[in-house]
PDB file of C-alpha atoms in Angstrom:
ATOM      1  CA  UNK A   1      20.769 -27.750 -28.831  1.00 50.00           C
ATOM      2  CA  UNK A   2      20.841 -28.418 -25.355  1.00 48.00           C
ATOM      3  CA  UNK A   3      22.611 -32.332 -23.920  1.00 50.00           C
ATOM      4  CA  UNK A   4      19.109 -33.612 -23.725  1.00 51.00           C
ATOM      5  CA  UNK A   5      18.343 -32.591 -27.373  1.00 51.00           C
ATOM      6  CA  UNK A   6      15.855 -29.985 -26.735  1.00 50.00           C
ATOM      7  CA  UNK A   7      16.244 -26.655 -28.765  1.00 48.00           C
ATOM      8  CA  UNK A   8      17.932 -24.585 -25.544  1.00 47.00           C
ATOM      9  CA  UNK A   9      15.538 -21.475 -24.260  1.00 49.00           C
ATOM     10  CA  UNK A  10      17.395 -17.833 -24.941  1.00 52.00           C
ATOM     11  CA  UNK A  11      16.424 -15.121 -22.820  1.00 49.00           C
ATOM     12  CA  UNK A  12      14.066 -13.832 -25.653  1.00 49.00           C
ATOM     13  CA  UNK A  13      12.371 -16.847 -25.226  1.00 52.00           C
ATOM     14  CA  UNK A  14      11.691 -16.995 -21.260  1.00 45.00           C
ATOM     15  CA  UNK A  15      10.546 -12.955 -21.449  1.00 49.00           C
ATOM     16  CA  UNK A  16       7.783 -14.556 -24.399  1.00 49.00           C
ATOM     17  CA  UNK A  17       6.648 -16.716 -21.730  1.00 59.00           C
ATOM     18  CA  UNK A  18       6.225 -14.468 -18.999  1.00 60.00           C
ATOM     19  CA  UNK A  19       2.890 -13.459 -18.372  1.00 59.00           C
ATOM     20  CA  UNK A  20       3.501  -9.641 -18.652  1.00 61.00           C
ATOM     21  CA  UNK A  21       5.866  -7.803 -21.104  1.00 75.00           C
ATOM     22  CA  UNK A  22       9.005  -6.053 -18.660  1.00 79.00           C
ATOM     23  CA  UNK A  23       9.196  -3.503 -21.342  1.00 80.00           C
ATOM     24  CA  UNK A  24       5.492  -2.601 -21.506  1.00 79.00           C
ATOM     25  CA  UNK A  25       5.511  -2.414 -17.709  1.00 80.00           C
ATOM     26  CA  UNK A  26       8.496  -0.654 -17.379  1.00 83.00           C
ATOM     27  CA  UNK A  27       7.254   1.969 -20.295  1.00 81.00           C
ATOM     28  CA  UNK A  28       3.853   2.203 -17.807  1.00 80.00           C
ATOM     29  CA  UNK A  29       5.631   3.213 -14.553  1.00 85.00           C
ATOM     30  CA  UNK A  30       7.646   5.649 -16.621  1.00 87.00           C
ATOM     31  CA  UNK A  31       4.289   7.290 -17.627  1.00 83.00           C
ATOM     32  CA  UNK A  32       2.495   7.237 -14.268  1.00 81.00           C
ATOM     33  CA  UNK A  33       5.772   8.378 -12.403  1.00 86.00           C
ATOM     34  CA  UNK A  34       5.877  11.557 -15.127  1.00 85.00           C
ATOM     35  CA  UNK A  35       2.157  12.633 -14.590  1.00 81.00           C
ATOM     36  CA  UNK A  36       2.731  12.316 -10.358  1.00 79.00           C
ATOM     37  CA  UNK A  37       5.484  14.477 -10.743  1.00 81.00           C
ATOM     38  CA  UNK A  38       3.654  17.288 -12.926  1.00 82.00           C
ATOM     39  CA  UNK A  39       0.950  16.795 -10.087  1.00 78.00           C
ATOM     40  CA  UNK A  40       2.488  18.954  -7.000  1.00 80.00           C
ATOM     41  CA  UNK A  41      -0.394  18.034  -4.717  1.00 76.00           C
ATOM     42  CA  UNK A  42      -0.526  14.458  -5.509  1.00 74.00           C
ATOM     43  CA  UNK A  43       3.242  14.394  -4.571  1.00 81.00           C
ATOM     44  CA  UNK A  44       3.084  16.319  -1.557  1.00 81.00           C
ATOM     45  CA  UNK A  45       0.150  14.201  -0.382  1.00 77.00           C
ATOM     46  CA  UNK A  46       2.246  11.168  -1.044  1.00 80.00           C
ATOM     47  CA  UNK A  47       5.617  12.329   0.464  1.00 85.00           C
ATOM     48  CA  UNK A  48       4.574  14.556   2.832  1.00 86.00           C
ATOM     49  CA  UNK A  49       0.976  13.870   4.896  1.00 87.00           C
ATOM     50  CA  UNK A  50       2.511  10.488   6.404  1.00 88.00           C
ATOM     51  CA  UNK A  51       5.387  12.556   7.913  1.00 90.00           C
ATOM     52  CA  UNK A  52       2.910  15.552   9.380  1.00 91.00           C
ATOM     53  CA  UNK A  53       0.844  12.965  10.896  1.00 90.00           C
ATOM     54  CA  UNK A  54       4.028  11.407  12.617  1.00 92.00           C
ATOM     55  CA  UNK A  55       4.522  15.197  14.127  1.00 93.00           C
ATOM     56  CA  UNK A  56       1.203  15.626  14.642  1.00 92.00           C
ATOM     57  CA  UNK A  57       0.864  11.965  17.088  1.00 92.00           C
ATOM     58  CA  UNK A  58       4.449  13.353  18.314  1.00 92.00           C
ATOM     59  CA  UNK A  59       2.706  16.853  19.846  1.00 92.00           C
ATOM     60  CA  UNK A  60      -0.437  15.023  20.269  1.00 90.00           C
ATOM     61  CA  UNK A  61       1.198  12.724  23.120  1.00 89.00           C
ATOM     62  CA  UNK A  62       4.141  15.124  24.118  1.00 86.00           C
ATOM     63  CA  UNK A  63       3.360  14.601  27.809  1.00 86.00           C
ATOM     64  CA  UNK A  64       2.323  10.667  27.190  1.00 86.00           C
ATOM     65  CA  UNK A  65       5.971   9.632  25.866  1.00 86.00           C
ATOM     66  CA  UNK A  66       5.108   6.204  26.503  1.00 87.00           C
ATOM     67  CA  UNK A  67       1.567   6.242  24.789  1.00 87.00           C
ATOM     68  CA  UNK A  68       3.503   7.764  21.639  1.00 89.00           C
ATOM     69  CA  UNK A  69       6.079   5.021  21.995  1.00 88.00           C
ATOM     70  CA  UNK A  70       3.365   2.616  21.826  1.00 87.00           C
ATOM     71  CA  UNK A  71       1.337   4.262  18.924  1.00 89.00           C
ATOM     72  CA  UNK A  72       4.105   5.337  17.023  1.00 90.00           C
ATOM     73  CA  UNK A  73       5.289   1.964  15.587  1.00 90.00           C
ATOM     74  CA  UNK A  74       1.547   0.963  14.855  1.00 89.00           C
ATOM     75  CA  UNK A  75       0.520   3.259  12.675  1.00 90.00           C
ATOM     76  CA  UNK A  76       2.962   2.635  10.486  1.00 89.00           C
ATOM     77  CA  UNK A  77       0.490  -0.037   9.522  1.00 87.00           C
ATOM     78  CA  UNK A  78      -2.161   2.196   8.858  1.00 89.00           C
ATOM     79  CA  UNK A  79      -1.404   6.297   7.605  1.00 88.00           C
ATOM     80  CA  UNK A  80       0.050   4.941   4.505  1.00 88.00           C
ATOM     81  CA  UNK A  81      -2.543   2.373   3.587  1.00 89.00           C
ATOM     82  CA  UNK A  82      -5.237   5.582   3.398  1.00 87.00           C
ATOM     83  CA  UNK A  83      -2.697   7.963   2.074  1.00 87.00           C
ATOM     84  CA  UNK A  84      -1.970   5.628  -0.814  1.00 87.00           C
ATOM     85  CA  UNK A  85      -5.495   4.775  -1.237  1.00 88.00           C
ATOM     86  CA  UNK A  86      -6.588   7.830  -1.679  1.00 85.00           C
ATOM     87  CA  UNK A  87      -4.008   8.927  -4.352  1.00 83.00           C
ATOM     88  CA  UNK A  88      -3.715   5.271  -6.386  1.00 83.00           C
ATOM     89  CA  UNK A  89      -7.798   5.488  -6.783  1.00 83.00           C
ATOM     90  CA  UNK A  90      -8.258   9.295  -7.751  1.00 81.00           C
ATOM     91  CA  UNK A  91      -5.152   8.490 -10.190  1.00 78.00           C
ATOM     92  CA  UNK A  92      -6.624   5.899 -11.652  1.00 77.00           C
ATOM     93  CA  UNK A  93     -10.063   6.580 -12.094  1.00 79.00           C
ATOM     94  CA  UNK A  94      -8.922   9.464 -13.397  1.00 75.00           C
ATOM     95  CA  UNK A  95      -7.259   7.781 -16.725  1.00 70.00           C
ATOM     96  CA  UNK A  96     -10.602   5.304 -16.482  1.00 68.00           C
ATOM     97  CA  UNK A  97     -12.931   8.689 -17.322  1.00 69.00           C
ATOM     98  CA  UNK A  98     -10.336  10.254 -19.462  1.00 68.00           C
ATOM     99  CA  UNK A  99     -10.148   6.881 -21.477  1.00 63.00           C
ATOM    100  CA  UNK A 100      -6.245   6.839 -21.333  1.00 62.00           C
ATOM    101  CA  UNK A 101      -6.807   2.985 -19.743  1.00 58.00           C
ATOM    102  CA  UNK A 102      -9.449   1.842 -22.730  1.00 59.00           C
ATOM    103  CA  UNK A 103      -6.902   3.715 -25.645  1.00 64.00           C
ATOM    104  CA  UNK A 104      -4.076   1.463 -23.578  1.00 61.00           C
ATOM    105  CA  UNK A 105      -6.138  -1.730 -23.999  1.00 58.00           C
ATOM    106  CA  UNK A 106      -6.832  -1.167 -27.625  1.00 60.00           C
ATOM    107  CA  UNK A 107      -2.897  -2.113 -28.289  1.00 61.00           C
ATOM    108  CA  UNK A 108      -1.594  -5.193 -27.530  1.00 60.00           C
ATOM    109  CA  UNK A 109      -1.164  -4.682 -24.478  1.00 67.00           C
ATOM    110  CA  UNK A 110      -1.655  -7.162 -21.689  1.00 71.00           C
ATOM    111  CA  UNK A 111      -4.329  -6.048 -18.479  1.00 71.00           C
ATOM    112  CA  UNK A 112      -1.319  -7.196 -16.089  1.00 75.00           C
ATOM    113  CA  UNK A 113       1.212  -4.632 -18.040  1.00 77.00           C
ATOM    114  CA  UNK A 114      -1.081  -1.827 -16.948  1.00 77.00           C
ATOM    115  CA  UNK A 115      -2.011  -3.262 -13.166  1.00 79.00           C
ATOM    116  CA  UNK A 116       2.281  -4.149 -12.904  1.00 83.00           C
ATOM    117  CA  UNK A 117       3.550  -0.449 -14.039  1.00 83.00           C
ATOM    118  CA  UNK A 118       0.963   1.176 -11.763  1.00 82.00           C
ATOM    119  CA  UNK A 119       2.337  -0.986  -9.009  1.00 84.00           C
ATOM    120  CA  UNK A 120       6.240  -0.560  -9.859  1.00 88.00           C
ATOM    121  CA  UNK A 121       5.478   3.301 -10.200  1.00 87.00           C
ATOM    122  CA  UNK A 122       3.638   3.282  -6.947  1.00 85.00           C
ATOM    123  CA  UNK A 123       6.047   1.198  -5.260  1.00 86.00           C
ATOM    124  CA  UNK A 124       8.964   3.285  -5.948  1.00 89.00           C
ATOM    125  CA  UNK A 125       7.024   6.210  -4.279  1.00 87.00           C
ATOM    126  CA  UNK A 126       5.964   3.953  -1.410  1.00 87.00           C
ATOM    127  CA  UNK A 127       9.520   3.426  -0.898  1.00 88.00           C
ATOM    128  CA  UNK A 128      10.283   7.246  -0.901  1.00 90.00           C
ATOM    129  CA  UNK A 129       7.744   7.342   1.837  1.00 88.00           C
ATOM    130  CA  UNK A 130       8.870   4.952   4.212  1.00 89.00           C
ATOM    131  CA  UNK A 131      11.897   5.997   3.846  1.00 91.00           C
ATOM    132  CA  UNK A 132      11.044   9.506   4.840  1.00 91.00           C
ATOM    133  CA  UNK A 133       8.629   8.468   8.042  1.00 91.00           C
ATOM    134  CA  UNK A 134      10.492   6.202   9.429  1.00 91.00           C
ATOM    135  CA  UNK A 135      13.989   8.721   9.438  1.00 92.00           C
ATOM    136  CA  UNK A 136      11.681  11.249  10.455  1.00 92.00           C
ATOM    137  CA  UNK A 137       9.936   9.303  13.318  1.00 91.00           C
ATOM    138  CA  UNK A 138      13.195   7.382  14.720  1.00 90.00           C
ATOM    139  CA  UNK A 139      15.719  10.815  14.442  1.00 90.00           C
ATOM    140  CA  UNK A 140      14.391  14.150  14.899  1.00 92.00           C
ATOM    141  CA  UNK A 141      10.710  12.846  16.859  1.00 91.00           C
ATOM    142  CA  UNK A 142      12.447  10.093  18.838  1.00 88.00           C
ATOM    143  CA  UNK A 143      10.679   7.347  18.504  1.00 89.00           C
ATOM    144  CA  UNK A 144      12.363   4.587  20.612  1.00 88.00           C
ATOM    145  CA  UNK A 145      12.262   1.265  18.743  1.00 88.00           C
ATOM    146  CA  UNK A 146      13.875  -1.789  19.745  1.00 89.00           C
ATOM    147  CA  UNK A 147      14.293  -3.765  16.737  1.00 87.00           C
ATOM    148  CA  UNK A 148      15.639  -2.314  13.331  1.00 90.00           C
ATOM    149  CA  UNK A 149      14.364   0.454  12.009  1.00 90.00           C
ATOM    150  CA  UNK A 150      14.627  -0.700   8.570  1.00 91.00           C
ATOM    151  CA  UNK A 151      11.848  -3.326   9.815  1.00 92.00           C
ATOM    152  CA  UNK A 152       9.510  -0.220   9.970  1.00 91.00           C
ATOM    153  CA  UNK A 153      10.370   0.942   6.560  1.00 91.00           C
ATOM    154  CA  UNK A 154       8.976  -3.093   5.453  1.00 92.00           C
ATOM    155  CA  UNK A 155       5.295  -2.495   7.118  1.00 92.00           C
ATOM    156  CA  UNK A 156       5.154   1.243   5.570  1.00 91.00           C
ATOM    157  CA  UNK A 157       5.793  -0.291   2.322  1.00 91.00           C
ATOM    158  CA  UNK A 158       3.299  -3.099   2.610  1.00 92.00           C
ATOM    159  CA  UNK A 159       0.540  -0.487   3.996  1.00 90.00           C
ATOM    160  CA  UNK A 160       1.230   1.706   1.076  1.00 89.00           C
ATOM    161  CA  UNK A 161       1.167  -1.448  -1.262  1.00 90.00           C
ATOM    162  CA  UNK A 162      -2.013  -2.322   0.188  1.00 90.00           C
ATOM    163  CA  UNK A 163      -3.767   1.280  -0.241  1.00 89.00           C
ATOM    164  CA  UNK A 164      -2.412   0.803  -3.700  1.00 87.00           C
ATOM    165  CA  UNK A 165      -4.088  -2.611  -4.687  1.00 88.00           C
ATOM    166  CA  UNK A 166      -7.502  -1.296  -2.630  1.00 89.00           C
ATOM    167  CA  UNK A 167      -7.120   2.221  -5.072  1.00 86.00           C
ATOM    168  CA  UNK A 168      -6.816   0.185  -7.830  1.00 84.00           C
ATOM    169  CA  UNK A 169      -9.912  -2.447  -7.673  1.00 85.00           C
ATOM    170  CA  UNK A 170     -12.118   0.380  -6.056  1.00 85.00           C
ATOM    171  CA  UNK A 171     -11.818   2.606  -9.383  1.00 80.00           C
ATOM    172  CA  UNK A 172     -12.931  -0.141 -11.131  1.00 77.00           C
ATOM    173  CA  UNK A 173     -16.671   0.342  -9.005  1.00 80.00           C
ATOM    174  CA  UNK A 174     -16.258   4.374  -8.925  1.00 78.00           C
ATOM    175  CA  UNK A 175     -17.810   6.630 -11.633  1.00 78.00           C
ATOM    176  CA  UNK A 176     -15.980   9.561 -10.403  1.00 77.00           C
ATOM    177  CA  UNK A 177     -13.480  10.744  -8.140  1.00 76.00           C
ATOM    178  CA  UNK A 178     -15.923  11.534  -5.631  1.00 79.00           C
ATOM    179  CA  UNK A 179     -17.367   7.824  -5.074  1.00 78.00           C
ATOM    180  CA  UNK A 180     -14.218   6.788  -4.863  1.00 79.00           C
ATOM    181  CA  UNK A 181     -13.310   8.801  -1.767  1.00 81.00           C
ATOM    182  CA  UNK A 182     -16.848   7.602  -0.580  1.00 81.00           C
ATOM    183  CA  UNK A 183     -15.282   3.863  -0.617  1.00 82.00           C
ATOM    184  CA  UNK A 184     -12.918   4.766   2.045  1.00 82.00           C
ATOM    185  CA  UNK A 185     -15.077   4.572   5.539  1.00 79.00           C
ATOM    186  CA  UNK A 186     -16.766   1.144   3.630  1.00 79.00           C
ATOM    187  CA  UNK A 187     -13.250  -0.153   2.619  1.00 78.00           C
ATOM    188  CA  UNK A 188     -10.263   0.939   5.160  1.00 83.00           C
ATOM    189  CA  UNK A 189     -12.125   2.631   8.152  1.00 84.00           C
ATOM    190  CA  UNK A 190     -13.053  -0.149   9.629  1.00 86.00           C
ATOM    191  CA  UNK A 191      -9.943  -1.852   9.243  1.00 87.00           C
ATOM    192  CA  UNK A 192      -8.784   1.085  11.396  1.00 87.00           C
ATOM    193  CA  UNK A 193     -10.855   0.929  13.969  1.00 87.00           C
ATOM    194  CA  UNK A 194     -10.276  -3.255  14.544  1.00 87.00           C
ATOM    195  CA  UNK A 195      -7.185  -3.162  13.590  1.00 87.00           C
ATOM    196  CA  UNK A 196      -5.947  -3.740  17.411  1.00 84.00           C
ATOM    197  CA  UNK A 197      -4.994   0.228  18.125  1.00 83.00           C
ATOM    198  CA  UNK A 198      -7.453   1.185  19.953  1.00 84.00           C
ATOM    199  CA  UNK A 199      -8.298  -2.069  22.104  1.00 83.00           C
ATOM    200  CA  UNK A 200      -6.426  -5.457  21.466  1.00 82.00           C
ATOM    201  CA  UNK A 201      -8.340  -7.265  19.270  1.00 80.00           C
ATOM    202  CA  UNK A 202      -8.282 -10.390  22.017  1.00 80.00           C
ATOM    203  CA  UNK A 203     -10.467  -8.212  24.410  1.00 82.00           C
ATOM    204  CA  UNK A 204     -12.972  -7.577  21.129  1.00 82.00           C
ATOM    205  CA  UNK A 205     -16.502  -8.997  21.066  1.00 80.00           C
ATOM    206  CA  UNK A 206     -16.213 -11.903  19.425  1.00 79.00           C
ATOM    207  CA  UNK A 207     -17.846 -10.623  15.906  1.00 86.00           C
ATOM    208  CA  UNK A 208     -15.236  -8.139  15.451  1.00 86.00           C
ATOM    209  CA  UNK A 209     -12.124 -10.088  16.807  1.00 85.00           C
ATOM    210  CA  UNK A 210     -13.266 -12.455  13.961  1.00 87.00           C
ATOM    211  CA  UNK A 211     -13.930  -9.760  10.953  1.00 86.00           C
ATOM    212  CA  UNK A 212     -10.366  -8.400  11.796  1.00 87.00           C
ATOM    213  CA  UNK A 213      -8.646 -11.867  11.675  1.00 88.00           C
ATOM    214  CA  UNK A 214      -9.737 -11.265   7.993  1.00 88.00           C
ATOM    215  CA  UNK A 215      -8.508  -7.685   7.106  1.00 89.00           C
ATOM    216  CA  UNK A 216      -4.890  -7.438   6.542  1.00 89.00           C
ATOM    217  CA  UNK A 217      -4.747  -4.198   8.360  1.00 90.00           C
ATOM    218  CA  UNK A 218      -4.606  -5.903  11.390  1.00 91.00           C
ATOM    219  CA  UNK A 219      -1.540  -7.806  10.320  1.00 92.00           C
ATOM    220  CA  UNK A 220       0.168  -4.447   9.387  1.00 92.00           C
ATOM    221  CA  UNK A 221      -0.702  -3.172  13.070  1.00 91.00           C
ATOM    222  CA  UNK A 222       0.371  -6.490  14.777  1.00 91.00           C
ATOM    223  CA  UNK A 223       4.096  -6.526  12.539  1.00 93.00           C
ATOM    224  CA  UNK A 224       5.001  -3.017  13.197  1.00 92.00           C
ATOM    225  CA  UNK A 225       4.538  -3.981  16.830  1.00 90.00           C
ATOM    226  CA  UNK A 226       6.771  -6.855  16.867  1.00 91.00           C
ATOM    227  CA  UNK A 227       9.375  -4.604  15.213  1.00 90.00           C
ATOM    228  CA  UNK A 228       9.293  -2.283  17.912  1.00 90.00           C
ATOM    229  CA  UNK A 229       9.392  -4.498  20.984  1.00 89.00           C
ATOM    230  CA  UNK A 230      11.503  -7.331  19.495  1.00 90.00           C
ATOM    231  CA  UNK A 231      15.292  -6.752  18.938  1.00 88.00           C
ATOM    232  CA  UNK A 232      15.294  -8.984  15.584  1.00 85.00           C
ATOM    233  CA  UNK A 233      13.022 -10.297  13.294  1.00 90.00           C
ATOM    234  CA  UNK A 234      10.363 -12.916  14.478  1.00 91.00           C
ATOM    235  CA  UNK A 235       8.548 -15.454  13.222  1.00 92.00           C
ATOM    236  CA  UNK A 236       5.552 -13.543  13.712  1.00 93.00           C
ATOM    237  CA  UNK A 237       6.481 -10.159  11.593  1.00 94.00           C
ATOM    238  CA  UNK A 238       7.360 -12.536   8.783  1.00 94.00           C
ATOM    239  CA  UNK A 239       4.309 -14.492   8.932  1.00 95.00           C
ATOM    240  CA  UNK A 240       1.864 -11.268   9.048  1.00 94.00           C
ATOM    241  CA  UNK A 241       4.154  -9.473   6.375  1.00 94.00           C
ATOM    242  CA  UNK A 242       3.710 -12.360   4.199  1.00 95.00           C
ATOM    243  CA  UNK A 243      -0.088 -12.544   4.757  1.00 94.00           C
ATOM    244  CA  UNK A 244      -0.110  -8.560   3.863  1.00 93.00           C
ATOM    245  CA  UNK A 245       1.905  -9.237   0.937  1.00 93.00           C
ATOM    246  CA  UNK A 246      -0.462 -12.021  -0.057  1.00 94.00           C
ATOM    247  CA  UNK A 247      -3.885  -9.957   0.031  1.00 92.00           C
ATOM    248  CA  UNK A 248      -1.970  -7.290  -1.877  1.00 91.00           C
ATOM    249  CA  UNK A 249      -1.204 -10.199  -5.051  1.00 91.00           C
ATOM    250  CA  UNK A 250      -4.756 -11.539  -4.831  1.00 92.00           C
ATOM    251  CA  UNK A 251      -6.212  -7.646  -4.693  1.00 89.00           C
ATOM    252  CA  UNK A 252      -4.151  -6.637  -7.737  1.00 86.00           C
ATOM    253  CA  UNK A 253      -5.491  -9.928  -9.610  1.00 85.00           C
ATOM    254  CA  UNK A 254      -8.874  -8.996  -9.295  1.00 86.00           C
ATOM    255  CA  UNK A 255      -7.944  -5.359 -10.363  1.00 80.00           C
ATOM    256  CA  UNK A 256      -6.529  -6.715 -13.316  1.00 76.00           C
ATOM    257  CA  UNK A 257      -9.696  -8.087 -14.153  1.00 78.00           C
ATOM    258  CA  UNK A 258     -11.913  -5.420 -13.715  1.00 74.00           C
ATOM    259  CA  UNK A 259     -10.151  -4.278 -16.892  1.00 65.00           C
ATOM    260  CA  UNK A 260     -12.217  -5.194 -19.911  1.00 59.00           C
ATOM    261  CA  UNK A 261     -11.042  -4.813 -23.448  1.00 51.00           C
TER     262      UNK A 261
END
């Protein structure tokens, strides 16, 4: 008994309460991790496409230095949110058709077990890939940053996160792999071309400086920027990685609840 008189709350008790079972979502990543790594061109597309683009905008603007040094930093904010897209919705549709998700929800398991081990699983690998892009793009390619470049690593992350929650509520809509890739110029394109690369979004008409105010890629664009022209961390690169890490909660709610019993 606790000094109020209340029967005192164990840790068994506080995981019953939680909304999602650690073990069940732990067990999940475990399995989606596996079947990635049996999957060689999954993993390569994962690990390895955001670090050839970064070469590939390095020879691309070899006699531009300062264009690349511009560039560089920003799409940090977007290569990983289509990379992880792509892979997060073909994996997932893909145990959707096979019926590995609907033989999952016949055992008591909860919808946000399944939606939380995809994301732990993919997080861990969106990790790997910042990590990998930004020691790639700040060593051997030379991209001059003046703030940290673990602040870098933070947007890749969040893009990648954000691919991940848009792959997971668009195979909800898909009936095949194919549709799925079909989402991508409806869903992400045009986040990449308002996103504030190509022309700052304050010299936009006014229609499409207000649609990007509402698509987080814009946020992802704008933060990476701040990390490479400010020396610390601002107000501003917290506020927009917040806001990305935001949409990414409320797009993996609805994805739990395209899953039906």
């Amino acid at each position: 008994m606790s000094a109020a008189g209340q029967p005192a709350v164990g840790a068994a008790g506080l995981v019953a309460r939680l909304p999602f079972s650690p073990t069940i979502t732990g067990a999940t990543a475990v399995r989606v991790l596996q079947q990635i790594s049996r999957d060689k061109g999954s993993t390569a597309l994962l690990l390895g496409i955001p670090c050839m683009l970064m070469v590939l905008l390095k020879l691309m603007f070899h006699d531009a230095e300062a264009t690349f040094e511009r560039v560089g930093p920003q799409v940090f904010g977007i290569f990983p949110v289509i990379v992880m897209y792509l892979v997060a919705s073909v994996s997932t549709l893909r145990e959707r058709t096979t019926g590995t998700a609907e033989r999952l929800l016949t055992m008591p398991v909860r919808r946000l077990d399944i939606v939380l081990g995809y994301s732990v699983a993919f997080a861990f690998l969106a990790l790997l890939q910042a990590v990998l892009s930004t020691l790639l793009s700040v060593g051997p390619l030379g991209l001059d940053i003046k703030g940290p470049a673990y602040l870098l690593m933070v947007i890749a992350m969040l893009g990648a996160l954000l691919g991940l929650a848009l792959g997971l509520l668009v195979s909800a809509f898909a009936r095949n792999e194919f549709q799925a890739v079909q989402f991508l110029p409806a869903g992400v394109l045009p986040q990449f071309l308002v996103c504030g690369l190509f022309v700052p979004r304050e010299e936009m008409h006014g229609v499409l400086s207000g649609a990007a105010k509402v698509m987080p890629m814009t946020y992802a664009v704008r933060a990476a920027g701040e990390a490479a022209t400010h020396t610390g961390v601002t107000g501003l690169f917290v506020r927009d990685a917040l806001l990305i890490l935001g949409c990414v909660v409320l797009v993996l709610v609805a994805s739990a609840a395209t899953l039906k019993r």
